[in-house]
Amino acid sequence: MRGNAIRDASGFKFEDFTNQVQFAQLSRAYNREAIKSLPTVDASWAGKPVDILFAATVVNGSLQDAAALALKQEAR
């Protein structure tokens, strides 16, 4: 997973950190944890409804970045 949507949705600002490296490390840490909680999506999910919780970065009304936080296959 790449991007900064989870970090950005959490409300952290660059000014909260000593430098850019620490700010980037926070994104990577959040992304690693998010991946651990996601189920494996395979062909059995095709055509089935899914509940998705995601973090998104929207700039000037345009979606810039999104990251899944939770996925759950709905029962039919």
Coordinates of C-alpha atoms in Angstrom, one line a residue:
M1 CA 0.0 0.0 0.0
R2 CA 1.3 3.4 -0.9
G3 CA 0.2 6.9 -0.2
N4 CA -0.7 9.2 2.7
A5 CA -4.5 8.9 3.0
I6 CA -4.5 7.2 6.4
R7 CA -2.0 9.6 7.9
D8 CA -3.7 12.6 6.3
A9 CA -7.2 11.4 7.6
S10 CA -5.7 11.1 11.1
G11 CA -5.1 14.9 11.2
F12 CA -1.3 14.9 11.5
K13 CA 0.4 17.9 10.1
F14 CA 4.0 18.2 8.8
E15 CA 4.7 20.8 11.5
D16 CA 4.0 18.1 14.1
F17 CA 7.3 16.4 13.2
T18 CA 11.0 17.2 13.3
N19 CA 11.5 16.5 9.6
Q20 CA 10.1 15.0 6.5
V21 CA 11.6 11.6 7.1
Q22 CA 9.6 11.2 10.4
F23 CA 6.4 12.4 8.6
A24 CA 6.9 9.8 5.9
Q25 CA 7.7 7.0 8.4
L26 CA 4.3 7.6 10.0
S27 CA 2.6 7.0 6.6
R28 CA 4.5 3.8 6.2
A29 CA 3.7 2.6 9.7
Y30 CA 0.0 3.3 9.3
N31 CA -0.1 1.6 5.9
R32 CA 1.7 -1.5 7.3
E33 CA -0.9 -1.8 10.1
A34 CA -3.8 -1.3 7.7
I35 CA -2.6 -4.1 5.4
K36 CA -2.3 -6.5 8.4
S37 CA -6.0 -6.1 9.1
L38 CA -7.3 -6.6 5.6
P39 CA -8.6 -10.0 4.4
T40 CA -7.2 -11.7 1.3
V41 CA -9.3 -10.8 -1.7
D42 CA -9.5 -13.6 -4.3
A43 CA -11.7 -14.7 -7.1
S44 CA -14.5 -15.8 -4.7
W45 CA -15.1 -12.1 -4.0
A46 CA -16.0 -11.4 -7.7
G47 CA -19.5 -10.1 -8.2
K48 CA -20.4 -10.0 -4.4
P49 CA -21.2 -6.8 -2.5
V50 CA -18.5 -5.6 -0.1
D51 CA -18.5 -3.1 2.8
I52 CA -15.4 -0.9 2.6
L53 CA -14.1 1.6 5.2
F54 CA -11.4 3.7 3.7
A55 CA -9.4 6.9 4.3
A56 CA -9.3 9.4 1.5
T57 CA -7.4 12.5 0.7
V58 CA -9.6 15.0 -1.3
V59 CA -8.0 18.2 -2.6
N60 CA -10.2 20.9 -4.2
G61 CA -13.0 18.4 -4.6
S62 CA -10.9 15.8 -6.4
L63 CA -9.9 12.4 -4.9
Q64 CA -6.1 12.4 -4.6
D65 CA -5.5 9.2 -2.6
A66 CA -7.5 6.4 -0.9
A67 CA -6.5 3.5 1.3
A68 CA -8.7 0.7 2.6
L69 CA -8.9 0.3 6.3
A70 CA -11.5 -2.6 6.4
L71 CA -13.1 -4.9 3.9
K72 CA -16.0 -7.2 4.6
Q73 CA -17.8 -9.4 2.2
E74 CA -21.5 -9.0 2.6
A75 CA -23.8 -12.1 2.9
R76 CA -26.3 -12.3 0.1

